[in-house]
Tab-separated table of C-alpha atoms in Angstrom:
chain	number	residue	atom	x	y	z
G	1	MET	CA	157.768	114.146	139.934
G	2	ARG	CA	155.038	114.771	142.513
G	3	TYR	CA	153.144	116.989	140.096
G	4	LEU	CA	153.448	114.403	137.309
G	5	THR	CA	152.014	111.738	139.606
G	6	LEU	CA	149.041	113.950	140.533
G	7	LEU	CA	148.458	114.766	136.864
G	8	PHE	CA	148.536	111.067	136.014
G	9	PHE	CA	145.889	110.197	138.623
G	10	PHE	CA	143.767	113.173	137.547
G	11	ILE	CA	143.764	111.931	133.938
G	12	ILE	CA	142.785	108.425	135.087
G	13	LEU	CA	139.963	109.866	137.196
G	14	LEU	CA	138.586	111.847	134.228
G	15	SER	CA	138.811	108.783	132.026
G	16	CYS	CA	136.899	106.618	134.504
G	17	THR	CA	134.245	109.280	135.015
G	18	SER	CA	133.743	109.685	131.262
G	19	LYS	CA	133.512	105.921	130.806
G	20	ASN	CA	130.962	105.526	133.586
G	21	GLU	CA	128.819	108.353	132.217
G	22	THR	CA	128.885	106.769	128.759
G	23	GLN	CA	127.758	103.438	130.181
G	24	LYS	CA	124.741	105.068	131.808
G	25	ILE	CA	123.370	106.351	128.483
G	26	LYS	CA	120.853	103.992	126.937
G	27	LYS	CA	119.398	104.230	123.464
G	28	ALA	CA	115.713	105.092	123.358
G	29	SER	CA	114.996	101.769	121.627
G	30	GLU	CA	116.329	99.862	124.645
G	31	TYR	CA	113.306	100.931	126.662
G	32	PHE	CA	110.891	99.240	124.244
G	33	PRO	CA	110.382	95.639	123.046
G	34	LYS	CA	112.607	94.483	120.202
G	35	GLU	CA	109.788	92.394	118.765
G	36	LYS	CA	107.214	94.629	117.110
G	37	VAL	CA	104.158	94.181	114.952
G	38	GLU	CA	105.178	94.280	111.295
G	39	ILE	CA	103.181	96.425	108.904
G	40	LEU	CA	103.530	96.388	105.125
G	41	VAL	CA	102.037	99.526	103.607
G	42	VAL	CA	101.319	99.193	99.896
G	43	GLY	CA	100.826	102.687	98.553
G	44	THR	CA	98.931	102.640	95.269
G	45	PHE	CA	97.261	104.764	92.622
G	46	HIS	CA	93.541	104.114	92.194
G	47	PHE	CA	93.071	101.400	89.564
G	48	ASN	CA	89.531	102.525	88.709
G	49	TYR	CA	90.402	106.226	88.309
G	50	PRO	CA	87.517	107.719	90.334
G	51	GLY	CA	88.804	111.233	89.597
G	52	LEU	CA	88.603	112.382	93.214
G	53	ASP	CA	92.248	113.430	93.541
G	54	VAL	CA	93.424	116.928	92.665
G	55	ALA	CA	95.850	115.676	90.007
G	56	LYS	CA	93.819	114.046	87.226
G	57	THR	CA	95.139	111.279	84.965
G	58	LYS	CA	94.826	111.929	81.244
G	59	PRO	CA	92.928	109.246	79.257
G	60	GLU	CA	96.037	108.215	77.319
G	61	ASN	CA	97.853	107.441	80.587
G	62	LYS	CA	95.142	105.259	82.111
G	63	ILE	CA	95.538	101.484	82.251
G	64	ASP	CA	92.983	98.670	82.372
G	65	VAL	CA	93.867	96.029	84.967
G	66	LEU	CA	91.289	93.646	83.479
G	67	LYS	CA	93.111	93.475	80.155
G	68	GLU	CA	96.550	92.261	79.147
G	69	PRO	CA	99.344	92.960	79.799
G	70	LYS	CA	98.280	94.675	83.028
G	71	LYS	CA	96.017	91.787	84.055
G	72	SER	CA	99.007	89.449	84.298
G	73	GLU	CA	101.059	92.163	85.952
G	74	VAL	CA	98.430	92.461	88.687
G	75	ASN	CA	98.750	88.701	89.237
G	76	GLU	CA	102.504	89.102	89.610
G	77	LEU	CA	102.033	92.023	92.011
G	78	VAL	CA	99.578	90.043	94.153
G	79	ASP	CA	101.897	87.028	94.325
G	80	TYR	CA	104.736	89.293	95.417
G	81	ILE	CA	102.713	90.967	98.190
G	82	LYS	CA	101.569	87.559	99.485
G	83	LYS	CA	105.197	86.832	100.418
G	84	PHE	CA	104.608	89.092	103.424
G	85	LYS	CA	102.172	86.467	104.780
G	86	PRO	CA	99.745	88.872	106.448
G	87	ASN	CA	97.178	87.705	108.959
G	88	LYS	CA	95.217	90.977	108.686
G	89	ILE	CA	94.468	93.176	105.696
G	90	ALA	CA	93.320	96.799	105.978
G	91	ILE	CA	92.076	98.892	103.065
G	92	GLU	CA	91.191	102.500	102.278
G	93	ALA	CA	87.483	102.255	102.929
G	94	THR	CA	85.049	103.541	105.530
G	95	ASP	CA	82.861	101.316	107.672
G	96	HIS	CA	79.912	102.155	105.392
G	97	TRP	CA	81.685	100.339	102.544
G	98	LYS	CA	81.092	97.048	104.442
G	99	ALA	CA	84.363	95.453	103.389
G	100	THR	CA	83.884	92.125	105.142
G	101	ASP	CA	80.390	91.701	103.687
G	102	LYS	CA	81.842	92.340	100.234
G	103	LEU	CA	84.616	89.821	100.934
G	104	LYS	CA	82.034	87.125	101.670
G	105	LYS	CA	80.329	87.828	98.347
G	106	TYR	CA	83.728	87.907	96.608
G	107	LYS	CA	84.408	84.384	97.880
G	108	GLU	CA	81.178	83.361	96.176
G	109	GLY	CA	82.326	84.809	92.854
G	110	ALA	CA	81.097	88.406	92.973
G	111	TYR	CA	83.091	91.564	92.157
G	112	ARG	CA	85.674	89.748	90.002
G	113	ASN	CA	85.418	92.410	87.273
G	114	GLN	CA	85.862	95.369	89.602
G	115	ARG	CA	89.008	97.369	88.742
G	116	ASP	CA	89.251	99.011	92.176
G	117	GLU	CA	92.518	98.033	93.939
G	118	ARG	CA	90.527	97.148	97.048
G	119	PHE	CA	89.146	94.210	95.035
G	120	GLN	CA	92.140	93.567	92.752
G	121	ILE	CA	94.714	93.499	95.578
G	122	GLY	CA	93.163	93.562	99.043
G	123	MET	CA	90.154	91.322	98.525
G	124	ARG	CA	91.951	88.962	96.190
G	125	ILE	CA	94.769	88.366	98.668
G	126	ALA	CA	92.333	87.966	101.570
G	127	ASN	CA	90.488	85.319	99.560
G	128	GLU	CA	93.616	83.471	98.442
G	129	ILE	CA	95.069	83.228	101.962
G	130	ASN	CA	91.684	82.339	103.491
G	131	LEU	CA	91.055	85.433	105.631
G	132	ASP	CA	87.441	86.068	106.621
G	133	THR	CA	87.785	89.717	107.653
G	134	LEU	CA	88.775	92.818	105.721
G	135	TYR	CA	89.390	95.911	107.859
G	136	SER	CA	88.211	99.376	106.795
G	137	ILE	CA	90.577	102.033	108.143
G	138	ASP	CA	89.735	105.186	106.213
G	139	ALA	CA	88.490	108.071	108.349
G	140	ASN	CA	86.925	111.480	108.091
G	141	SER	CA	89.065	114.331	109.317
G	142	MET	CA	88.532	116.787	112.134
G	143	SER	CA	87.787	119.466	109.524
G	144	ASP	CA	84.475	117.708	108.786
G	145	ASP	CA	83.576	117.868	112.471
G	146	LEU	CA	84.540	121.537	112.623
G	147	GLU	CA	82.450	122.398	109.574
G	148	LYS	CA	79.356	120.932	111.242
G	149	LEU	CA	80.004	123.077	114.295
G	150	ASP	CA	80.747	126.334	112.471
G	151	SER	CA	80.370	126.370	108.695
G	152	VAL	CA	80.816	130.155	108.514
G	153	TYR	CA	84.212	129.986	110.192
G	154	THR	CA	85.430	127.044	108.110
G	155	GLU	CA	84.311	128.697	104.853
G	156	LYS	CA	86.352	131.770	105.761
G	157	LEU	CA	89.284	129.625	106.861
G	158	TYR	CA	89.372	127.625	103.626
G	159	LYS	CA	89.170	130.652	101.324
G	160	GLY	CA	91.814	130.295	98.617
G	161	TYR	CA	92.776	126.750	99.589
G	162	ASP	CA	92.028	125.409	96.126
G	163	PHE	CA	95.281	123.770	94.924
G	164	GLN	CA	95.693	126.509	92.327
G	165	SER	CA	98.773	128.102	93.853
G	166	ASN	CA	101.511	129.618	91.672
G	167	ASP	CA	104.149	128.535	94.147
G	168	PRO	CA	107.025	127.219	91.957
G	169	TYR	CA	107.364	124.118	94.139
G	170	ARG	CA	103.690	123.368	93.592
G	171	GLN	CA	104.276	123.588	89.835
G	172	MET	CA	107.230	121.199	90.157
G	173	THR	CA	105.002	118.801	92.097
G	174	LEU	CA	102.367	118.836	89.351
G	175	LYS	CA	105.047	118.020	86.751
G	176	TRP	CA	106.183	115.144	88.956
G	177	TYR	CA	102.616	113.798	89.181
G	178	GLU	CA	102.261	114.025	85.406
G	179	GLY	CA	105.582	112.268	84.893
G	180	GLU	CA	104.498	109.445	87.208
G	181	ASN	CA	101.215	108.969	85.340
G	182	LYS	CA	103.015	108.760	82.001
G	183	ILE	CA	105.287	105.893	83.015
G	184	ILE	CA	102.586	103.620	84.485
G	185	PRO	CA	101.331	102.295	81.096
G	186	LYS	CA	104.908	101.630	79.988
G	187	THR	CA	106.219	100.002	83.161
G	188	ASN	CA	105.731	96.597	84.763
G	189	LEU	CA	103.360	97.117	87.708
G	190	LEU	CA	105.504	95.320	90.277
G	191	ASN	CA	108.519	97.413	89.330
G	192	TYR	CA	106.404	100.543	89.470
G	193	PHE	CA	105.076	99.681	92.922
G	194	LYS	CA	108.629	99.204	94.177
G	195	HIS	CA	109.396	102.668	92.844
G	196	LEU	CA	106.167	104.161	94.203
G	197	ASN	CA	106.751	102.757	97.686
G	198	SER	CA	110.391	103.747	97.955
G	199	ARG	CA	111.493	106.007	100.775
G	200	GLU	CA	112.274	108.828	98.330
G	201	SER	CA	108.836	108.685	96.694
G	202	HIS	CA	107.130	108.710	100.076
G	203	LEU	CA	109.174	111.628	101.343
G	204	TYR	CA	108.337	113.750	98.308
G	205	ALA	CA	104.676	112.674	98.425
G	206	TYR	CA	104.582	113.883	102.030
G	207	GLY	CA	106.391	117.082	101.070
G	208	ALA	CA	103.903	117.789	98.276
G	209	TYR	CA	101.481	118.961	100.964
G	210	LEU	CA	104.034	121.367	102.451
G	211	VAL	CA	104.098	123.705	99.437
G	212	GLY	CA	101.485	125.694	97.544
G	213	ASP	CA	98.405	126.464	99.644
G	214	PHE	CA	100.284	125.381	102.763
G	215	LYS	CA	101.877	128.850	102.648
G	216	LEU	CA	98.590	130.780	102.768
G	217	ASP	CA	98.505	133.807	105.124
G	218	ASN	CA	101.263	133.047	107.583
G	219	GLU	CA	99.956	129.934	109.381
G	220	ARG	CA	96.454	129.598	107.877
G	221	GLY	CA	97.494	127.001	105.299
G	222	ALA	CA	99.376	125.055	107.944
G	223	ASP	CA	96.303	125.091	110.195
G	224	ILE	CA	94.125	123.734	107.392
G	225	LEU	CA	96.541	120.933	106.595
G	226	SER	CA	96.888	119.924	110.234
G	227	PHE	CA	93.214	119.285	110.952
G	228	TRP	CA	92.285	118.216	107.417
G	229	TRP	CA	94.900	115.992	105.758
G	230	TYR	CA	97.269	115.215	108.615
G	231	ASN	CA	94.420	114.618	111.052
G	232	ARG	CA	92.780	112.166	108.675
G	233	ASN	CA	95.973	110.126	108.483
G	234	VAL	CA	96.525	110.179	112.233
G	235	ARG	CA	92.997	108.835	112.630
G	236	ILE	CA	93.797	106.101	110.093
G	237	PHE	CA	96.860	105.197	112.150
G	238	ARG	CA	94.682	105.053	115.280
G	239	LYS	CA	92.450	102.524	113.505
G	240	LEU	CA	95.532	100.408	112.799
G	241	GLN	CA	96.276	100.433	116.522
G	242	LYS	CA	92.732	99.300	117.267
G	243	ILE	CA	92.960	96.224	115.018
G	244	THR	CA	96.355	95.232	116.435
G	245	LYS	CA	95.830	92.505	119.029
G	246	ASN	CA	99.246	90.918	119.628
G	247	LYS	CA	102.876	90.964	118.514
G	248	GLU	CA	102.273	88.099	116.094
G	249	ASP	CA	100.054	90.275	113.909
G	250	ARG	CA	101.327	90.976	110.400
G	251	ILE	CA	99.220	93.748	108.926
G	252	LEU	CA	98.960	94.520	105.219
G	253	VAL	CA	97.659	97.987	104.360
G	254	ILE	CA	96.382	98.795	100.854
G	255	ILE	CA	95.947	102.552	100.579
G	256	GLY	CA	96.447	105.568	98.307
G	257	ASN	CA	100.107	106.516	98.165
G	258	GLY	CA	99.498	109.998	99.585
G	259	HIS	CA	98.312	108.329	102.769
G	260	ALA	CA	101.140	105.801	102.637
G	261	ALA	CA	103.690	108.606	102.787
G	262	VAL	CA	102.280	109.912	106.082
G	263	LEU	CA	101.730	106.414	107.480
G	264	ARG	CA	105.403	105.617	106.865
G	265	HIS	CA	106.346	108.495	109.160
G	266	LEU	CA	103.843	107.458	111.842
G	267	ILE	CA	104.710	103.755	111.760
G	268	GLU	CA	108.460	104.304	111.734
G	269	SER	CA	108.123	106.651	114.720
G	270	SER	CA	105.923	104.280	116.706
G	271	PRO	CA	107.475	101.983	119.351
G	272	GLU	CA	104.756	99.422	118.565
G	273	TYR	CA	105.463	98.744	114.894
G	274	ASP	CA	108.098	97.907	112.321
G	275	PHE	CA	107.624	99.429	108.866
G	276	VAL	CA	108.386	96.756	106.272
G	277	GLU	CA	109.962	98.117	103.104
G	278	PHE	CA	107.988	97.050	100.061
G	279	ASP	CA	111.051	96.052	98.029
G	280	SER	CA	112.387	93.826	100.831
G	281	LEU	CA	109.990	90.915	100.352
């Protein structure tokens, strides 16, 4: 009986100790404010097809946002995005693009026939909700700085990084890009943007940079990606931080979907921001 009593108290002691230890553990989120700045990232393809991306769109798959039915679909897309009620809009442009100066001219009637999504979405929304500023958040990457310092080294480093890899996953990625381009003319733009900005699409768009030339010479491809593509996006994120002034800010970002995929990761990981899902509006 004595041994049973001791065993009973020992079990109670272990139970209390376990309970107390559990109570001491706090979630990481409990150390940060619950109220965060909300950011809606609208990843997009380039409406004016500048041809600067590696994957080119065939002529038969291009659309014209100034003609029906896509013109009306852009109107629908803009009305949907406005539900977010942003008080700041950031676009994929450098400071040299002079976005706010262009916005002032847009308010006076200029640029209405520009197909570029910066005009068709960003500038149009800024005008319709009476914003006077349009933020440019695109950035050069560290690789540009390094090339100025040592062009011989960077030329040697980049040898073979030409997006021509035979890696089977790179070939699968190219087929995916082609499949995406084919459905744009046949799909309502709002529905396509919900698809384009889904978590799955962003994850695979991020992963597209982790195959092919990424595998060059042990870590050489990884090094290139880190201070070229990833660095550029981290700098873009830093610009978002710089335009954030208080917790009441609601920031709309209009940017190429390759960037959006990386920004999702950065914003979701940040204790300062909430990533707003595009299809939740």
